[in-house]
Short mmCIF file of C-alpha atoms in Angstrom, two decimals:
data_model
loop_
_atom_site.label_atom_id
_atom_site.label_comp_id
_atom_site.label_asym_id
_atom_site.label_seq_id
_atom_site.Cartn_x
_atom_site.Cartn_y
_atom_site.Cartn_z
CA MET Q 1 0.27 0.03 -0.05
CA GLU Q 2 2.94 2.07 -0.61
CA GLU Q 3 0.20 5.26 -3.04
CA ASN Q 4 -1.07 6.10 0.67
CA GLY Q 5 2.71 7.23 1.77
CA PHE Q 6 3.73 3.95 3.95
CA ARG Q 7 5.74 0.90 3.87
CA PRO Q 8 4.60 -1.45 6.19
CA LYS Q 9 7.05 -3.57 7.66
CA GLY Q 10 10.23 -0.90 7.23
CA PHE Q 11 10.07 -2.79 3.56
CA PRO Q 12 13.29 -1.36 1.23
CA GLU Q 13 12.11 1.63 -0.61
CA LEU Q 14 10.93 1.66 -4.32
CA LYS Q 15 13.90 1.44 -6.30
CA ASN Q 16 11.64 1.38 -9.48
CA ASP Q 17 8.37 2.06 -9.75
CA THR Q 18 7.54 2.29 -13.62
CA PHE Q 19 5.27 -1.21 -13.67
CA LEU Q 20 3.42 0.59 -10.37
CA ARG Q 21 2.78 4.60 -11.97
CA ALA Q 22 1.61 3.01 -14.94
CA ALA Q 23 -1.22 0.67 -12.50
CA TRP Q 24 -1.78 4.58 -11.04
CA GLY Q 25 -1.95 6.09 -15.37
CA GLU Q 26 1.29 8.56 -13.54
CA GLU Q 27 3.22 9.47 -16.83
CA THR Q 28 6.22 7.05 -16.88
CA ASP Q 29 9.34 7.27 -18.83
CA TYR Q 30 8.83 3.39 -20.86
CA THR Q 31 6.40 0.97 -21.05
CA PRO Q 32 7.06 -1.57 -18.43
CA VAL Q 33 6.68 -5.08 -18.80
CA TRP Q 34 6.50 -8.27 -16.55
CA CYS Q 35 5.27 -12.36 -18.04
CA MET Q 36 2.90 -14.05 -16.60
CA ARG Q 37 4.89 -17.35 -15.22
CA GLN Q 38 7.87 -15.83 -15.30
CA ALA Q 39 9.09 -17.89 -13.03
CA GLY Q 40 8.30 -20.89 -14.99
CA ARG Q 41 9.39 -24.80 -16.05
CA TYR Q 42 10.91 -22.97 -19.30
CA LEU Q 43 14.25 -21.70 -16.87
CA PRO Q 44 16.81 -24.65 -16.44
CA GLU Q 45 17.26 -22.90 -12.43
CA PHE Q 46 13.61 -23.21 -11.83
CA ARG Q 47 13.80 -26.72 -12.44
CA GLU Q 48 16.78 -27.27 -10.56
CA THR Q 49 15.61 -26.22 -7.69
CA ARG Q 50 11.97 -27.53 -8.45
CA ALA Q 51 13.53 -31.24 -8.47
CA ALA Q 52 13.88 -31.71 -5.24
CA GLN Q 53 10.39 -31.76 -3.48
CA ASP Q 54 6.80 -31.68 -4.60
CA PHE Q 55 5.17 -28.75 -6.30
CA PHE Q 56 2.55 -28.28 -3.37
CA SER Q 57 5.41 -28.80 -0.77
CA THR Q 58 7.65 -25.57 -2.86
CA CYS Q 59 4.46 -23.29 -2.94
CA ARG Q 60 4.41 -24.35 1.52
CA SER Q 61 8.47 -22.92 2.01
CA PRO Q 62 8.37 -19.28 1.42
CA GLU Q 63 12.70 -19.92 0.93
CA ALA Q 64 12.33 -21.68 -1.82
CA CYS Q 65 9.00 -19.42 -3.56
CA CYS Q 66 12.10 -16.47 -2.57
CA GLU Q 67 14.38 -18.36 -4.59
CA LEU Q 68 11.91 -19.11 -7.67
CA THR Q 69 10.39 -16.24 -7.72
CA LEU Q 70 13.52 -14.04 -6.84
CA GLN Q 71 15.42 -16.27 -10.85
CA PRO Q 72 13.61 -14.45 -13.72
CA LEU Q 73 14.72 -10.54 -12.20
CA ARG Q 74 18.96 -12.03 -13.08
CA ARG Q 75 18.28 -12.94 -15.63
CA PHE Q 76 15.69 -10.69 -17.53
CA PRO Q 77 15.97 -6.99 -16.56
CA LEU Q 78 11.86 -7.42 -15.53
CA ASP Q 79 9.86 -4.60 -14.01
CA ALA Q 80 8.17 -6.09 -11.62
CA ALA Q 81 8.02 -9.76 -9.59
CA ILE Q 82 5.30 -12.28 -9.10
CA ILE Q 83 5.46 -14.63 -6.04
CA PHE Q 84 5.72 -17.77 -6.48
CA SER Q 85 2.40 -19.56 -5.69
CA ASP Q 86 -0.89 -21.54 -6.80
CA ILE Q 87 -3.81 -20.60 -7.09
CA LEU Q 88 -5.29 -23.81 -6.04
CA VAL Q 89 -3.56 -23.03 -1.97
CA VAL Q 90 -7.28 -21.73 -1.30
CA PRO Q 91 -9.01 -24.96 -2.01
CA GLN Q 92 -6.96 -26.64 -0.06
CA ALA Q 93 -6.96 -24.77 2.93
CA LEU Q 94 -10.42 -25.33 3.09
CA GLY Q 95 -9.55 -28.68 3.20
CA MET Q 96 -9.32 -30.00 -0.11
CA GLU Q 97 -6.57 -32.42 -0.59
CA VAL Q 98 -5.26 -30.88 -5.01
CA THR Q 99 -1.91 -33.47 -6.33
CA MET Q 100 0.00 -31.79 -8.76
CA VAL Q 101 0.25 -34.84 -11.36
CA PRO Q 102 3.00 -34.67 -13.51
CA GLY Q 103 1.94 -34.23 -17.36
CA LYS Q 104 -1.80 -34.24 -16.03
CA GLY Q 105 -2.14 -31.37 -13.90
CA PRO Q 106 -3.87 -30.54 -11.33
CA SER Q 107 -5.85 -33.29 -9.07
CA PHE Q 108 -8.02 -33.31 -7.27
CA PRO Q 109 -8.95 -36.87 -5.85
CA GLU Q 110 -12.39 -35.73 -4.29
CA PRO Q 111 -14.41 -33.36 -6.14
CA LEU Q 112 -17.47 -31.71 -4.79
CA ARG Q 113 -20.07 -33.78 -6.29
CA GLU Q 114 -23.21 -33.21 -4.64
CA GLU Q 115 -24.17 -30.45 -2.22
CA ARG Q 116 -23.80 -32.02 1.10
CA ASP Q 117 -19.83 -32.22 0.26
CA LEU Q 118 -19.46 -28.57 0.92
CA GLU Q 119 -20.05 -30.14 5.12
CA ARG Q 120 -16.78 -31.11 4.08
CA LEU Q 121 -14.97 -27.42 3.86
CA ARG Q 122 -13.32 -25.65 6.04
CA ASP Q 123 -14.53 -22.77 7.98
CA PRO Q 124 -13.49 -19.57 5.22
CA ALA Q 125 -12.95 -17.78 8.19
CA VAL Q 126 -9.49 -20.07 8.88
CA VAL Q 127 -8.00 -19.69 5.79
CA ALA Q 128 -6.02 -17.32 5.98
CA SER Q 129 -4.30 -18.53 8.84
CA GLU Q 130 -4.07 -21.42 7.10
CA LEU Q 131 -2.17 -19.38 4.34
CA ASP Q 132 0.38 -18.42 6.45
CA TYR Q 133 3.43 -19.50 3.73
CA VAL Q 134 2.00 -17.28 1.66
CA PHE Q 135 2.46 -13.89 3.12
CA GLN Q 136 5.33 -15.73 5.17
CA ALA Q 137 6.76 -15.43 1.31
CA ILE Q 138 5.67 -12.54 0.27
CA THR Q 139 7.52 -10.93 2.81
CA LEU Q 140 10.67 -13.03 2.86
CA THR Q 141 10.71 -11.92 -0.84
CA ARG Q 142 9.82 -8.09 -0.68
CA GLN Q 143 12.61 -8.09 1.32
CA ARG Q 144 14.86 -9.58 -0.64
CA LEU Q 145 13.85 -7.87 -3.70
CA ALA Q 146 15.57 -4.51 -1.99
CA GLY Q 147 13.32 -2.37 -3.63
CA ARG Q 148 14.56 -3.50 -7.14
CA VAL Q 149 11.05 -4.17 -8.47
CA PRO Q 150 7.49 -4.10 -6.78
CA LEU Q 151 5.81 -7.68 -5.58
CA ILE Q 152 2.43 -8.68 -7.36
CA GLY Q 153 0.49 -11.37 -5.60
CA PHE Q 154 -2.29 -13.19 -6.89
CA ALA Q 155 -5.59 -15.44 -6.31
CA GLY Q 156 -8.15 -17.46 -8.56
CA ALA Q 157 -11.89 -15.50 -8.42
CA PRO Q 158 -14.38 -18.23 -7.46
CA TRP Q 159 -15.85 -19.13 -10.45
CA THR Q 160 -12.17 -20.25 -11.37
CA LEU Q 161 -11.41 -21.98 -7.94
CA MET Q 162 -15.40 -23.36 -7.98
CA THR Q 163 -14.60 -25.38 -12.01
CA TYR Q 164 -11.42 -27.20 -10.59
CA MET Q 165 -13.11 -27.98 -6.48
CA VAL Q 166 -15.89 -29.77 -8.71
CA GLU Q 167 -14.47 -30.72 -12.42
CA GLY Q 168 -11.52 -32.47 -9.77
CA GLY Q 169 -8.73 -30.77 -12.80
CA GLY Q 170 -8.58 -27.84 -14.90
CA SER Q 171 -11.56 -28.25 -17.26
CA SER Q 172 -12.15 -26.32 -21.00
CA THR Q 173 -15.72 -26.91 -21.54
CA MET Q 174 -15.90 -26.38 -17.12
CA ALA Q 175 -19.54 -28.92 -17.84
CA GLN Q 176 -19.43 -30.15 -14.66
CA ALA Q 177 -19.46 -26.42 -13.00
CA LYS Q 178 -21.80 -25.43 -15.12
CA ARG Q 179 -23.81 -28.07 -14.89
CA TRP Q 180 -24.28 -26.46 -10.67
CA LEU Q 181 -24.95 -23.30 -11.76
CA TYR Q 182 -28.13 -24.48 -13.47
CA GLN Q 183 -29.64 -27.54 -11.30
CA ARG Q 184 -27.90 -26.46 -7.96
CA PRO Q 185 -28.36 -22.19 -8.23
CA GLN Q 186 -28.29 -22.49 -4.62
CA ALA Q 187 -25.29 -24.58 -3.12
CA SER Q 188 -23.37 -23.16 -6.14
CA HIS Q 189 -24.13 -20.02 -4.28
CA GLN Q 190 -23.01 -20.84 -1.76
CA LEU Q 191 -20.15 -22.22 -2.39
CA LEU Q 192 -18.71 -18.77 -3.93
CA HIS Q 193 -20.00 -16.69 -1.55
CA ILE Q 194 -17.31 -20.04 0.87
CA LEU Q 195 -14.20 -18.58 -1.21
CA THR Q 196 -15.53 -14.95 -1.77
CA ASP Q 197 -15.16 -15.17 2.63
CA ALA Q 198 -12.16 -16.42 1.91
CA LEU Q 199 -10.97 -15.08 -0.58
CA VAL Q 200 -11.19 -11.35 1.24
CA PRO Q 201 -8.72 -11.67 3.83
CA TYR Q 202 -6.17 -14.03 2.06
CA LEU Q 203 -5.45 -10.78 -0.81
CA VAL Q 204 -6.12 -8.31 2.43
CA GLY Q 205 -3.17 -10.60 4.03
CA GLN Q 206 -1.26 -10.60 0.64
CA VAL Q 207 -1.44 -6.61 0.54
CA ALA Q 208 -0.50 -6.39 4.08
CA ALA Q 209 2.73 -9.13 3.89
CA GLY Q 210 4.03 -6.39 1.18
CA ALA Q 211 2.16 -7.47 -1.92
CA GLN Q 212 1.90 -3.73 -3.95
CA ILE Q 213 -0.44 -4.81 -6.57
CA ILE Q 214 -2.81 -7.75 -6.96
CA PHE Q 215 -4.41 -9.24 -10.62
CA ALA Q 216 -7.46 -11.18 -12.06
CA LYS Q 217 -7.42 -12.56 -14.75
CA ASP Q 218 -9.62 -14.14 -17.68
CA GLY Q 219 -11.72 -11.13 -18.03
CA HIS Q 220 -12.12 -9.56 -21.41
CA PHE Q 221 -15.69 -10.47 -21.85
CA ALA Q 222 -16.63 -7.91 -19.59
CA LEU Q 223 -14.27 -5.01 -20.03
CA GLU Q 224 -16.41 -2.37 -19.84
CA GLU Q 225 -17.55 -3.88 -16.14
CA LEU Q 226 -13.78 -4.75 -15.28
CA ALA Q 227 -13.30 -0.38 -16.00
CA GLN Q 228 -15.54 0.04 -13.26
CA ALA Q 229 -15.41 -1.59 -11.46
CA GLY Q 230 -12.87 0.45 -9.91
CA TYR Q 231 -9.81 -2.64 -10.26
CA GLU Q 232 -6.63 -0.09 -11.99
CA VAL Q 233 -5.60 -2.74 -14.28
CA VAL Q 234 -7.36 -4.88 -16.24
CA GLY Q 235 -4.98 -7.53 -18.07
CA LEU Q 236 -5.92 -8.72 -22.02
CA ASP Q 237 -5.12 -12.15 -23.01
CA TRP Q 238 -4.49 -12.68 -27.14
CA THR Q 239 -7.05 -12.98 -28.83
CA VAL Q 240 -8.72 -9.01 -27.68
CA ALA Q 241 -7.38 -5.98 -29.60
CA PRO Q 242 -6.18 -3.72 -27.96
CA LYS Q 243 -7.39 -0.74 -30.22
CA LYS Q 244 -11.14 -2.11 -29.50
CA ALA Q 245 -9.80 -2.72 -25.83
CA ARG Q 246 -9.06 1.39 -25.52
CA GLU Q 247 -11.72 1.74 -26.90
CA ARG Q 248 -14.15 -0.41 -24.55
CA VAL Q 249 -12.23 0.80 -21.78
CA GLY Q 250 -11.59 4.09 -22.24
CA LYS Q 251 -8.56 5.79 -20.37
CA MET Q 252 -9.65 4.96 -16.99
CA VAL Q 253 -8.12 1.73 -16.44
CA THR Q 254 -4.61 0.79 -17.41
CA LEU Q 255 -4.19 -2.32 -19.37
CA GLN Q 256 -2.23 -5.26 -19.68
CA GLY Q 257 -0.87 -7.76 -21.84
CA ASN Q 258 -0.97 -9.00 -24.54
CA LEU Q 259 1.43 -10.30 -26.78
CA ASP Q 260 0.72 -13.96 -27.64
CA PRO Q 261 3.30 -16.17 -25.75
CA CYS Q 262 3.11 -18.51 -28.80
CA ALA Q 263 4.86 -15.68 -30.90
CA LEU Q 264 8.10 -16.73 -28.72
CA TYR Q 265 8.68 -19.26 -30.72
CA ALA Q 266 9.42 -16.58 -33.27
CA SER Q 267 13.28 -15.30 -34.70
CA LYS Q 268 14.07 -12.31 -32.03
CA GLU Q 269 13.74 -10.03 -35.12
CA GLU Q 270 10.52 -11.12 -35.36
CA ILE Q 271 9.61 -10.86 -31.93
CA GLY Q 272 10.67 -6.84 -32.17
CA ARG Q 273 8.20 -6.18 -34.86
CA LEU Q 274 4.94 -8.13 -33.35
CA VAL Q 275 6.28 -6.13 -30.19
CA GLN Q 276 6.60 -2.96 -31.53
CA GLN Q 277 3.69 -2.89 -33.75
CA MET Q 278 1.73 -4.29 -30.21
CA LEU Q 279 3.10 -1.33 -27.86
CA ASP Q 280 1.53 0.94 -31.14
CA ASP Q 281 -1.79 -0.62 -31.17
CA PHE Q 282 -1.96 -0.07 -26.54
CA GLY Q 283 -0.51 3.88 -27.04
CA PRO Q 284 2.46 5.03 -24.64
CA GLN Q 285 0.83 5.33 -21.21
CA ARG Q 286 -1.64 3.67 -19.20
CA TYR Q 287 -0.06 0.42 -20.45
CA ILE Q 288 2.01 -2.53 -18.37
CA ALA Q 289 3.36 -5.36 -20.84
CA ASN Q 290 3.25 -8.27 -20.75
CA LEU Q 291 2.27 -12.01 -22.33
CA GLY Q 292 -1.87 -12.93 -23.24
CA HIS Q 293 -1.27 -15.53 -21.47
CA GLY Q 294 1.77 -18.09 -19.59
CA LEU Q 295 4.84 -18.80 -20.57
CA TYR Q 296 5.41 -22.45 -21.89
CA PRO Q 297 7.99 -25.07 -20.27
CA ASP Q 298 9.48 -25.51 -23.81
CA MET Q 299 10.32 -21.91 -24.88
CA ASP Q 300 13.82 -20.45 -24.73
CA PRO Q 301 15.14 -17.78 -22.27
CA GLU Q 302 16.63 -15.92 -24.38
CA HIS Q 303 13.65 -15.64 -26.61
CA VAL Q 304 12.06 -14.20 -23.53
CA GLY Q 305 14.78 -11.92 -22.83
CA ALA Q 306 14.37 -10.55 -26.69
CA PHE Q 307 10.38 -9.63 -25.85
CA VAL Q 308 11.14 -7.69 -22.35
CA ASP Q 309 14.67 -6.10 -24.12
CA ALA Q 310 12.35 -5.05 -27.34
CA VAL Q 311 9.44 -4.13 -24.93
CA HIS Q 312 12.16 -1.39 -23.42
CA LYS Q 313 13.89 -0.47 -26.51
CA HIS Q 314 10.69 0.13 -28.63
CA SER Q 315 9.32 2.05 -25.90
CA ARG Q 316 11.47 4.82 -25.06
CA LEU Q 317 11.25 5.40 -28.77
CA LEU Q 318 7.59 5.95 -28.65
CA HIS Q 319 7.91 7.77 -25.13
CA GLN Q 320 10.05 9.91 -26.71
CA ASN Q 321 8.00 10.64 -29.62
#
């Protein structure tokens, strides 16, 4: 909450606040950039650190989360760090078992099938204390960042979490979760309320622990509503045309995005051209450059570096003009 003029827990002073200034709609000298899943398997050092323990054990270790969060910043001149964690720590804290299955992704051995299954869930009031390890990771990382760049926190939205808890894992159709909405509207409302009551103190706790801004993902169907909901930044995936998005939200919010991550398979020269087009379309202010989705495990770190450098280089030219 640095904008209020105080730094919780006496954190080091922020040296590069370009990302926060862009988020608040203030003038910046260049376009700030970070990448979804910048702490990820495309980095050999990430794979090495992660090899030692299973996924959720890593999430529960503040020291490991801090190390993984900082790794991409040692390689690239990114303008923000994002804490290494997972949205599914919230259903875990509510008492559901979640495992990470190699090659498949997250799996819930006992998903929610009946209305009475909601009785298995813990009181949402305990979630923030159950997730104290995330707050510890945030505070530790903020100290170790030594003010280099801001630290982003995040959580999954209630509907996103509900789909995992009902489907038992990731789903492209979300048919089971949508079936709940139609066949069990009251139970669905109850579940979404439980999740909301868990998420609000969790996000507040992240900020209190030192997170400087928080993102909601996947909302292009409701751009106008999001722009008026009080968010400072709205992230776009790569299916949204930047110029159209800007027309729809006006100058009141900062947009973030939205290069197709697969563009990073292109040559470095082509990446430069695509970045130039993207920056021209979004415009020089109220904009944070990112990908329209997370980095994939088989991407070349050098191409990620080319993306970051192209944003900085081209946006400085844009700002000078």
